[in-house]
XYZ file of C-alpha atoms in Angstrom:
669
model
C 110.620 134.175 76.389
C 113.729 136.314 75.985
C 115.533 138.706 78.245
C 112.523 139.789 80.271
C 110.740 137.814 82.904
C 107.833 135.813 81.496
C 104.544 134.548 82.834
C 103.445 131.071 81.819
C 100.199 132.427 80.388
C 102.147 134.648 77.977
C 104.203 131.834 76.443
C 101.919 131.065 73.444
C 102.250 134.722 72.376
C 105.974 135.028 73.088
C 107.741 136.435 69.999
C 110.882 134.332 70.492
C 108.950 131.077 70.752
C 106.876 132.111 67.731
C 110.079 132.585 65.756
C 111.489 129.237 66.927
C 108.359 127.394 65.822
C 107.557 129.570 62.826
C 108.261 129.304 59.102
C 111.603 131.122 59.173
C 114.822 129.147 59.476
C 117.174 130.281 62.216
C 120.864 129.551 61.789
C 122.621 128.027 64.764
C 124.981 131.044 64.698
C 122.153 133.600 64.864
C 122.174 136.012 67.876
C 118.506 135.032 68.267
C 119.514 132.061 70.403
C 121.094 134.274 73.085
C 117.844 136.263 73.205
C 115.629 133.156 73.306
C 117.628 131.536 76.087
C 117.739 134.598 78.370
C 114.420 133.931 80.070
C 113.020 133.307 83.490
C 109.573 133.094 84.989
C 108.159 132.340 88.435
C 107.796 128.654 89.218
C 104.376 126.987 88.814
C 102.728 126.667 92.208
C 99.626 124.655 91.330
C 98.434 121.879 89.073
C 96.583 124.523 87.054
C 99.850 126.341 86.313
C 101.637 123.108 85.421
C 98.850 122.255 82.991
C 99.038 125.799 81.621
C 102.762 125.323 80.983
C 101.934 122.073 79.205
C 99.277 123.736 77.060
C 101.636 126.561 76.148
C 104.331 124.047 75.196
C 101.885 122.045 73.081
C 100.913 125.188 71.161
C 104.540 125.969 70.306
C 105.384 122.348 69.680
C 102.574 121.705 67.220
C 103.635 124.709 65.230
C 107.206 123.416 65.252
C 106.042 119.936 64.176
C 104.409 121.541 61.145
C 107.268 123.864 60.203
C 110.391 121.974 61.293
C 110.580 119.833 58.123
C 111.159 123.129 56.229
C 113.151 125.128 58.812
C 115.177 122.526 60.695
C 114.933 124.767 63.778
C 114.755 121.828 66.206
C 118.106 120.616 64.912
C 119.524 124.135 65.116
C 118.393 124.440 68.782
C 119.983 121.094 69.611
C 123.233 122.093 67.873
C 123.285 125.320 69.901
C 122.903 123.269 73.075
C 125.555 120.745 72.010
C 128.082 123.462 71.207
C 127.508 125.078 74.603
C 127.932 121.841 76.536
C 131.479 121.531 75.199
C 132.379 124.562 77.324
C 130.156 123.703 80.276
C 132.855 122.128 82.440
C 135.133 125.140 81.975
C 132.205 127.489 82.647
C 131.523 125.712 85.943
C 135.157 126.059 86.983
C 135.149 129.744 85.995
C 131.759 130.361 87.667
C 130.287 131.620 84.370
C 126.738 131.905 85.672
C 125.119 133.392 82.571
C 126.556 130.775 80.227
C 125.352 127.913 82.450
C 121.956 129.592 82.917
C 121.407 129.913 79.161
C 122.609 126.345 78.526
C 120.118 125.115 81.110
C 117.346 127.080 79.433
C 118.204 125.492 76.077
C 117.920 122.042 77.612
C 114.680 122.999 79.354
C 113.108 123.994 76.009
C 114.425 120.810 74.350
C 112.929 118.697 77.147
C 109.518 120.424 76.887
C 109.465 119.973 73.108
C 110.618 116.360 73.278
C 107.950 115.469 75.806
C 105.179 116.605 73.460
C 106.854 115.207 70.324
C 107.163 111.766 71.935
C 103.541 111.850 73.102
C 102.175 112.799 69.691
C 104.243 110.869 67.171
C 106.034 107.595 66.562
C 109.731 107.175 67.267
C 110.392 106.951 63.536
C 108.742 110.343 62.994
C 110.665 111.785 65.930
C 113.928 110.524 64.457
C 113.133 112.291 61.186
C 112.612 115.590 63.020
C 116.192 115.319 64.263
C 117.464 115.050 60.694
C 115.548 117.873 58.992
C 117.684 120.738 57.755
C 117.068 124.088 56.079
C 116.130 122.779 52.624
C 113.053 122.173 50.596
C 110.037 120.953 52.605
C 110.495 117.532 54.166
C 114.018 116.989 52.916
C 116.728 115.727 55.181
C 120.311 114.632 55.036
C 120.824 110.916 55.536
C 124.572 111.239 55.871
C 124.504 114.060 58.428
C 125.523 113.493 62.011
C 122.958 111.598 64.097
C 121.705 114.400 66.343
C 119.511 112.083 68.403
C 122.424 109.853 69.339
C 124.678 112.868 69.844
C 122.155 114.487 72.183
C 121.812 111.285 74.236
C 125.599 110.933 74.496
C 125.861 114.588 75.472
C 123.283 114.137 78.246
C 125.192 111.121 79.579
C 128.432 113.133 79.555
C 126.737 116.063 81.263
C 125.374 113.829 84.044
C 128.659 112.003 84.610
C 131.318 114.667 83.969
C 130.016 118.077 85.081
C 130.961 118.790 88.725
C 127.943 119.186 90.992
C 127.981 122.778 92.265
C 125.264 125.249 93.230
C 125.345 126.721 89.714
C 125.276 123.321 87.967
C 122.683 121.592 90.170
C 119.697 122.582 88.039
C 121.213 121.629 84.703
C 122.175 118.256 86.204
C 118.556 117.700 87.272
C 117.344 118.776 83.833
C 119.771 116.415 82.059
C 118.479 113.450 84.086
C 114.862 114.509 83.495
C 115.461 114.830 79.749
C 116.829 111.280 79.602
C 113.692 110.052 81.391
C 111.571 111.955 78.859
C 113.607 110.396 76.013
C 112.548 106.961 77.243
C 108.935 107.926 77.987
C 107.583 106.541 74.705
C 106.797 103.441 76.819
C 104.042 105.424 78.563
C 102.117 105.722 75.322
C 102.087 102.009 74.464
C 99.877 99.399 76.099
C 102.377 96.638 75.484
C 105.906 96.478 76.879
C 108.304 97.837 74.266
C 110.850 95.239 73.227
C 112.300 97.192 70.326
C 112.787 100.919 70.495
C 115.002 103.464 68.769
C 115.952 105.109 72.069
C 116.783 101.682 73.548
C 118.964 100.925 70.529
C 120.972 104.120 71.000
C 121.469 103.469 74.726
C 122.505 99.830 74.339
C 125.068 100.114 71.563
C 127.121 102.582 69.592
C 128.496 105.766 71.091
C 126.411 105.635 74.293
C 127.490 102.154 75.366
C 130.932 103.130 76.788
C 129.188 105.455 79.286
C 127.106 102.631 80.808
C 129.040 101.907 83.993
C 129.919 105.560 84.584
C 126.274 106.591 84.236
C 124.985 103.862 86.587
C 127.690 104.736 89.120
C 126.874 108.464 88.961
C 123.136 107.869 89.350
C 123.787 105.634 92.363
C 126.047 108.247 93.953
C 123.412 110.931 93.308
C 120.975 108.744 95.250
C 123.517 108.096 97.998
C 124.482 111.730 98.499
C 120.935 113.149 98.489
C 122.317 116.562 97.553
C 119.791 119.278 98.235
C 119.211 122.136 95.790
C 120.706 125.537 96.531
C 118.664 127.493 99.109
C 115.645 129.302 97.598
C 117.117 132.624 98.669
C 120.288 132.052 96.686
C 120.258 134.061 93.454
C 122.843 132.971 90.977
C 122.145 136.122 88.990
C 121.562 139.560 90.571
C 117.911 140.448 91.093
C 116.885 143.810 89.713
C 114.981 146.140 91.992
C 112.387 147.129 89.358
C 111.257 143.546 88.903
C 112.243 143.470 85.226
C 115.134 141.936 83.360
C 116.682 138.763 84.689
C 114.472 138.405 87.729
C 115.595 134.979 88.747
C 118.703 132.905 88.456
C 118.623 129.163 88.217
C 118.116 128.613 91.914
C 114.854 130.539 92.142
C 113.488 130.815 88.629
C 112.787 128.186 86.013
C 114.687 125.511 87.894
C 112.581 125.930 91.009
C 109.644 125.123 88.806
C 111.431 121.977 87.774
C 111.657 120.976 91.416
C 107.888 121.031 91.843
C 106.541 117.523 92.040
C 103.256 116.838 90.297
C 101.625 113.760 91.768
C 98.527 112.060 90.404
C 96.905 109.654 92.824
C 93.929 108.456 90.874
C 92.066 111.458 89.485
C 92.920 113.708 92.413
C 96.065 115.754 91.937
C 98.273 117.854 94.132
C 101.466 119.822 93.864
C 104.085 119.052 96.466
C 106.242 121.979 97.438
C 109.900 121.800 96.474
C 110.861 121.841 100.155
C 109.052 118.511 100.652
C 111.313 116.855 98.103
C 114.672 116.988 99.850
C 116.749 116.118 96.790
C 115.248 116.443 93.306
C 118.527 115.245 91.775
C 118.556 112.078 93.896
C 114.884 111.428 93.151
C 115.228 111.848 89.382
C 118.505 109.899 89.291
C 116.881 106.959 91.059
C 113.924 106.982 88.665
C 116.230 107.067 85.632
C 118.307 104.240 87.107
C 115.200 102.077 87.574
C 114.007 102.832 84.044
C 117.402 101.864 82.599
C 117.643 98.719 84.736
C 114.259 97.534 83.461
C 114.775 98.097 79.745
C 114.123 94.876 77.874
C 117.119 93.019 76.435
C 117.930 93.543 72.773
C 117.602 90.542 70.476
C 121.368 90.229 70.203
C 122.562 91.734 73.489
C 121.500 91.868 77.157
C 120.619 95.154 78.832
C 124.040 96.688 79.712
C 122.594 98.821 82.535
C 121.191 95.746 84.230
C 124.576 94.065 83.748
C 126.258 96.995 85.486
C 123.782 96.838 88.395
C 124.283 93.087 88.729
C 128.073 93.178 88.894
C 129.391 96.265 90.696
C 131.541 95.670 93.782
C 132.547 97.370 97.009
C 135.380 99.894 96.876
C 137.065 97.835 99.599
C 137.055 94.742 97.396
C 140.490 94.524 95.760
C 139.866 91.302 93.839
C 139.988 91.715 90.044
C 136.812 91.679 87.973
C 136.434 88.587 85.780
C 137.067 89.447 82.147
C 133.619 88.076 81.291
C 131.859 90.842 83.277
C 131.267 93.999 81.209
C 130.438 97.457 82.575
C 131.876 96.667 86.014
C 132.681 99.365 88.564
C 133.120 99.852 92.312
C 131.103 101.890 94.777
C 131.155 102.462 98.533
C 128.805 99.802 99.918
C 128.615 101.355 103.371
C 127.347 104.675 101.937
C 124.880 102.847 99.707
C 123.622 100.758 102.631
C 123.087 103.847 104.801
C 121.203 105.650 102.022
C 118.968 102.624 101.424
C 118.172 102.421 105.145
C 117.230 106.106 105.283
C 115.124 106.298 102.114
C 112.733 103.328 102.428
C 109.652 105.528 102.746
C 109.522 105.795 98.948
C 108.444 103.089 96.492
C 111.450 103.701 94.280
C 114.001 103.256 97.081
C 112.331 99.980 98.091
C 112.362 98.854 94.453
C 116.087 99.696 94.227
C 116.753 97.670 97.389
C 114.841 94.731 95.916
C 116.734 95.033 92.612
C 120.135 95.063 94.321
C 119.351 92.216 96.733
C 117.875 90.071 93.984
C 120.381 90.753 91.208
C 123.717 91.694 92.801
C 125.230 88.881 94.887
C 128.021 91.206 96.126
C 125.471 93.552 97.691
C 123.426 90.682 99.130
C 126.488 89.111 100.781
C 127.568 92.477 102.179
C 124.152 93.315 103.642
C 123.690 89.915 105.246
C 127.065 90.321 106.949
C 126.126 93.665 108.521
C 125.777 93.728 112.292
C 123.185 96.530 112.151
C 120.554 94.864 109.970
C 117.826 96.382 112.132
C 118.479 99.721 110.371
C 117.353 98.120 107.108
C 114.721 95.685 108.386
C 112.784 98.133 110.583
C 111.830 100.494 107.705
C 110.695 97.460 105.678
C 108.561 96.236 108.589
C 107.056 99.702 108.951
C 105.979 99.599 105.278
C 104.182 96.295 105.933
C 102.719 97.518 109.204
C 101.081 100.462 107.428
C 99.759 98.221 104.667
C 96.473 100.159 104.543
C 98.340 103.318 103.490
C 100.653 101.723 100.915
C 99.990 100.678 97.349
C 100.037 96.930 96.717
C 103.275 97.045 94.679
C 105.168 98.698 97.543
C 103.886 96.056 99.965
C 104.903 93.248 97.579
C 108.422 94.642 97.194
C 108.846 94.952 100.973
C 107.593 91.407 101.468
C 109.852 89.946 98.774
C 112.836 91.715 100.353
C 112.035 89.935 103.633
C 111.677 86.644 101.796
C 115.097 87.075 100.157
C 116.680 87.951 103.514
C 115.089 84.960 105.277
C 116.667 82.585 102.757
C 119.857 83.072 104.807
C 120.170 81.069 108.067
C 122.640 83.570 109.494
C 120.063 86.342 109.109
C 117.381 84.173 110.729
C 119.627 83.559 113.753
C 120.939 87.099 114.150
C 117.551 88.849 114.135
C 116.659 87.116 117.414
C 119.816 88.485 119.025
C 118.991 92.126 118.254
C 116.910 93.626 121.050
C 114.732 96.669 120.362
C 113.046 99.059 122.758
C 109.878 101.133 122.421
C 108.738 100.551 118.839
C 106.551 103.653 118.641
C 104.859 102.867 115.308
C 103.541 99.503 116.548
C 100.261 100.590 118.146
C 98.389 97.308 118.869
C 100.395 96.750 121.995
C 103.133 98.543 123.911
C 106.388 96.746 123.123
C 108.899 97.980 125.665
C 111.474 95.371 124.656
C 111.330 92.800 121.877
C 113.757 91.069 119.551
C 113.886 92.062 115.889
C 112.932 88.470 115.029
C 109.790 88.516 117.182
C 108.797 91.911 115.761
C 109.251 90.584 112.238
C 106.940 87.651 113.061
C 104.314 90.005 114.512
C 104.300 92.274 111.449
C 104.156 89.405 108.942
C 101.280 87.756 110.849
C 99.456 91.095 110.957
C 99.908 91.376 107.173
C 98.425 87.890 106.719
C 95.433 88.766 108.888
C 94.888 92.031 107.019
C 95.027 90.140 103.729
C 92.520 87.542 104.965
C 89.933 90.192 105.813
C 90.578 92.725 103.025
C 92.485 91.923 99.841
C 92.445 88.090 99.948
C 95.488 87.900 97.717
C 96.897 84.375 97.542
C 100.281 85.652 96.300
C 100.679 87.836 99.393
C 99.657 84.942 101.670
C 102.157 82.631 100.044
C 105.103 85.015 100.447
C 104.239 85.870 104.059
C 104.049 82.198 105.006
C 107.230 81.415 103.057
C 109.147 84.052 105.064
C 107.817 82.628 108.365
C 108.658 79.094 107.228
C 112.229 80.088 106.365
C 112.682 81.539 109.845
C 110.848 78.843 111.814
C 113.770 76.481 112.475
C 115.737 79.438 113.885
C 113.009 80.899 116.138
C 114.723 81.894 119.382
C 113.268 83.248 122.645
C 110.021 84.275 121.001
C 108.319 87.166 122.750
C 105.153 85.990 124.509
C 103.043 88.264 122.294
C 104.653 86.854 119.111
C 103.924 83.315 120.345
C 100.314 84.287 121.095
C 99.869 85.796 117.627
C 101.136 82.624 115.938
C 98.491 80.592 117.742
C 95.852 83.325 117.231
C 96.448 83.209 113.487
C 95.956 79.464 113.570
C 92.746 80.021 115.525
C 91.496 82.459 112.877
C 92.277 79.952 110.120
C 90.541 77.186 112.055
C 87.344 79.242 112.388
C 87.455 80.136 108.717
C 87.930 76.450 107.842
C 84.910 75.440 109.919
C 82.771 78.199 108.386
C 83.582 77.233 104.789
C 83.076 73.556 105.653
C 79.626 74.372 107.031
C 78.768 76.468 103.949
C 79.872 73.636 101.666
C 77.695 71.149 103.565
C 74.635 73.410 103.435
C 75.220 74.117 99.757
C 75.434 70.407 99.017
C 72.133 69.815 100.796
C 70.522 72.642 98.856
C 71.732 71.256 95.553
C 69.755 68.054 96.142
C 66.512 70.045 96.030
C 67.420 72.467 93.204
C 69.452 71.753 90.108
C 68.994 75.198 88.551
C 71.052 77.357 90.944
C 74.851 77.392 90.291
C 76.838 76.449 93.374
C 79.768 78.479 94.763
C 83.093 76.684 94.492
C 83.475 75.902 98.193
C 85.774 72.995 97.412
C 88.381 75.367 96.007
C 88.022 77.737 98.978
C 88.390 74.817 101.352
C 91.472 73.595 99.527
C 93.161 77.013 99.778
C 92.403 77.326 103.511
C 93.666 73.819 104.193
C 96.912 74.618 102.349
C 97.419 77.660 104.582
C 96.515 75.684 107.738
C 99.021 72.974 106.828
C 101.683 75.607 106.253
C 101.027 77.102 109.693
C 101.228 73.647 111.295
C 104.517 73.008 109.483
C 105.899 76.326 110.798
C 104.918 75.443 114.387
C 106.259 71.915 113.947
C 109.562 73.204 112.542
C 110.056 75.419 115.582
C 109.225 72.621 118.034
C 111.492 70.138 116.261
C 114.510 72.433 115.898
C 114.355 74.891 118.773
C 111.846 73.697 121.376
C 114.228 74.469 124.245
C 114.524 78.114 123.070
C 110.794 78.822 122.950
C 108.892 78.208 126.200
C 106.449 81.012 125.316
C 105.313 79.154 122.190
C 104.756 75.957 124.200
C 102.774 78.011 126.736
C 100.593 79.479 123.943
C 99.971 75.996 122.480
C 98.932 74.645 125.868
C 96.656 77.606 126.528
C 94.814 77.003 123.229
C 95.243 73.222 123.063
C 91.585 72.624 122.176
C 92.152 74.356 118.827
C 94.267 71.485 117.567
C 91.938 68.671 118.594
C 89.882 68.636 115.389
C 93.002 68.359 113.191
C 94.531 65.314 114.933
C 92.540 62.867 112.850
C 92.126 65.000 109.721
C 93.733 63.115 106.794
C 95.432 66.294 105.486
C 97.129 67.043 108.807
C 97.615 63.754 110.678
C 101.323 63.476 109.910
C 102.263 67.043 110.756
C 100.079 67.017 113.909
C 102.067 64.119 115.390
C 104.830 66.247 116.950
C 102.504 69.069 118.025
C 100.173 66.540 119.682
C 103.145 64.895 121.414
C 104.384 68.221 122.821
C 100.911 69.282 124.006
C 100.257 65.874 125.639
C 103.701 65.714 127.292
C 103.553 69.186 128.870
C 99.854 68.916 129.781
C 100.721 65.805 131.784
C 103.518 67.603 133.665
C 101.213 70.521 134.458
C 98.587 68.112 135.853
C 101.218 66.578 138.087
C 102.142 70.033 139.382
C 98.611 70.702 140.609
C 95.991 73.385 139.972
C 96.069 77.210 140.214
C 99.531 77.604 138.733
C 100.874 81.107 138.040
C 102.209 82.053 134.597
C 105.729 82.096 135.994
C 105.309 78.605 137.505
C 103.916 77.204 134.223
C 106.888 78.609 132.279
C 109.254 77.128 134.855
C 107.635 73.681 134.438
C 107.903 74.020 130.650
C 111.613 74.875 130.840
C 112.246 71.892 133.098
C 110.157 69.617 130.898
C 112.074 70.557 127.745
C 115.150 68.843 129.204
C 113.154 65.691 130.036
C 111.377 65.372 126.674
C 113.088 62.635 124.602
C 114.124 64.321 121.345
C 114.067 61.042 119.428
C 110.307 60.900 119.894
C 109.867 63.962 117.647
C 109.459 62.921 114.041
C 111.874 64.562 111.594
C 110.424 66.393 108.602
C 112.252 67.955 105.630
C 113.598 71.428 106.367
C 111.261 74.240 105.383
C 113.075 76.375 102.809
C 111.539 78.648 100.221
C 113.443 80.715 97.672
C 112.114 83.726 95.861
C 111.866 83.005 92.143
C 111.026 85.841 89.789
C 108.084 85.031 87.572
C 108.482 84.498 83.849
C 108.533 87.745 81.879
C 109.012 89.913 84.979
C 109.103 92.997 82.733
C 105.318 92.715 82.390
C 105.126 93.644 86.075
C 108.178 95.817 86.624
C 108.077 98.102 83.574
C 104.519 99.394 84.223
C 105.404 99.686 87.927
C 108.547 101.749 87.272
C 106.764 104.046 84.846
C 103.896 104.543 87.284
C 106.521 105.763 89.771
C 107.971 108.105 87.145
C 104.485 109.344 86.280
C 103.628 110.062 89.915
C 107.014 111.557 90.795
C 107.897 113.470 87.635
C 109.684 116.709 88.495
C 108.628 119.546 86.226
C 106.928 117.212 83.744
C 103.191 116.962 83.303
C 101.777 114.001 81.400
C 98.106 114.162 80.517
C 96.488 111.097 82.148
C 94.290 110.661 79.069
C 97.399 110.018 76.954
C 98.780 107.251 79.174
C 98.405 103.769 77.682
C 100.779 101.619 79.765
C 98.666 101.496 82.918
C 95.188 102.539 83.988
C 94.693 105.482 86.300
C 92.696 104.759 89.453
C 89.312 106.393 89.578
C 89.122 106.943 93.306
């Protein structure tokens, strides 16, 4: 590296990097550091170049691993960085571009080295490398300052205290990325880490007081979605001969850091920096999710999760209970708007889930909003495009709906919000429909997709639970929503009959052959009957609680009345069929009295008149359908691999070799 522009391919031969990783000790006061840190090179533009940068870093790093116990150069580099950060705030105020540029470069080198160190050695070995000094080989000072803890504290201070300006944007991104790299040891373990040196530093000691400030800053970075300085902005003057300091932070190394390397299965692609509107917001959100999902220490809960669970609205003037640590306030309206706008990404949906599930202040605030459609519509669009989403994203969207439908006020209000021209819903033109009816349509479509493709019982259960929670509050169902409810029941009925027939044939076959193992049709039949009963309970709940509000559902039931005939005497459904059978019989009788050849409008008119005449006491009362989302035991077994898969696929300027990853398996398609 050094004061001339570098190409990535030249890095293994670079004299400054050779000296850093070589056998000669370099004092932290040596002018060498100014020369080393005065580098720039064009940003990687392909996966090949990103891998080349990785290979170059590995070459330097392995040499440093071998020689650092004698030279202590890693510690010297970190001390150089730490000393510079003490003046960083003043440098930002004074617009000291060169000082900030060199400080960023120091952190960039530290991050590259750390990434390889963490991949190739244990945390205990890594900790030793932070303690080596210029002494005899392998010696270290046990009473010296803890550089690892000091570096982590420094990164937290940098993220929270340095003002976000054009000239500090890149170093802010790099500080967040370096913290993610610090915690990336989880990627190289198959099991969830429950004890870790980096976790210990973050959860106690000198880092602990920064907890609430760090969580608040990361949230505000997500909220603000600050874009990087324009590519044409050169913080440092560009020389006409193409030599010297070719690029400042905005268009040199940092631009490379803004390149997203995404691995979807084996196939890889580089996403241009322009496609990632805010690298700082993206990295901040990933770091926040990583921190929120750290496992609790044996003697203390995760303080970052505590902070996420307890923060309040800036408009809330009530005092925090003394029992709540790491509390802070944030603008809920700004957070709500950002969450509504960013739901196209997995990580934003996961943040929304985390806040709704864990922070009662946020949940209460969101449920009181009068513009819930801004939040619900993006969630419905995720479910609608289920074929294009990964299963985790679909699950998170579905659980968010389930949490929202636990609230009766939400279930009432969504039927009062009228929408026009939902362009992404392509099965049918919906010129005007309520948010509630649209929600029903999308959830039913998800169930039908699951029945024909994934056949995931967990997804079925949550879809039906959301519909059940809403059923007592169904209001003015759109005719298409009512049709789809009955169509889903029709699909289940056909599936039930098919499995029943297969079971009967299989039983007959077993009488003639005892050698062939039989499929477990009884279990399949049991699952289908559970789903059918749930659908009947949903229909029954609507008829019992809001019959007079839903003539379109009654119309759909009458139109397909033959579907229900076979379940009237079925022992599993007799009780729940009682009300449905009563409604169908009552309105069928009134239609017969009205004569033949009735128009749709006339039938609906008869239904509306009949609702008033139907004695309500004849409808049997059943317990209210209410389902609450309950997180499974040891949720970290699901969430930690999920979060790190998001980091892996979204890592800005960091390439992890898929062959090194242990936490999750890469797809092969």
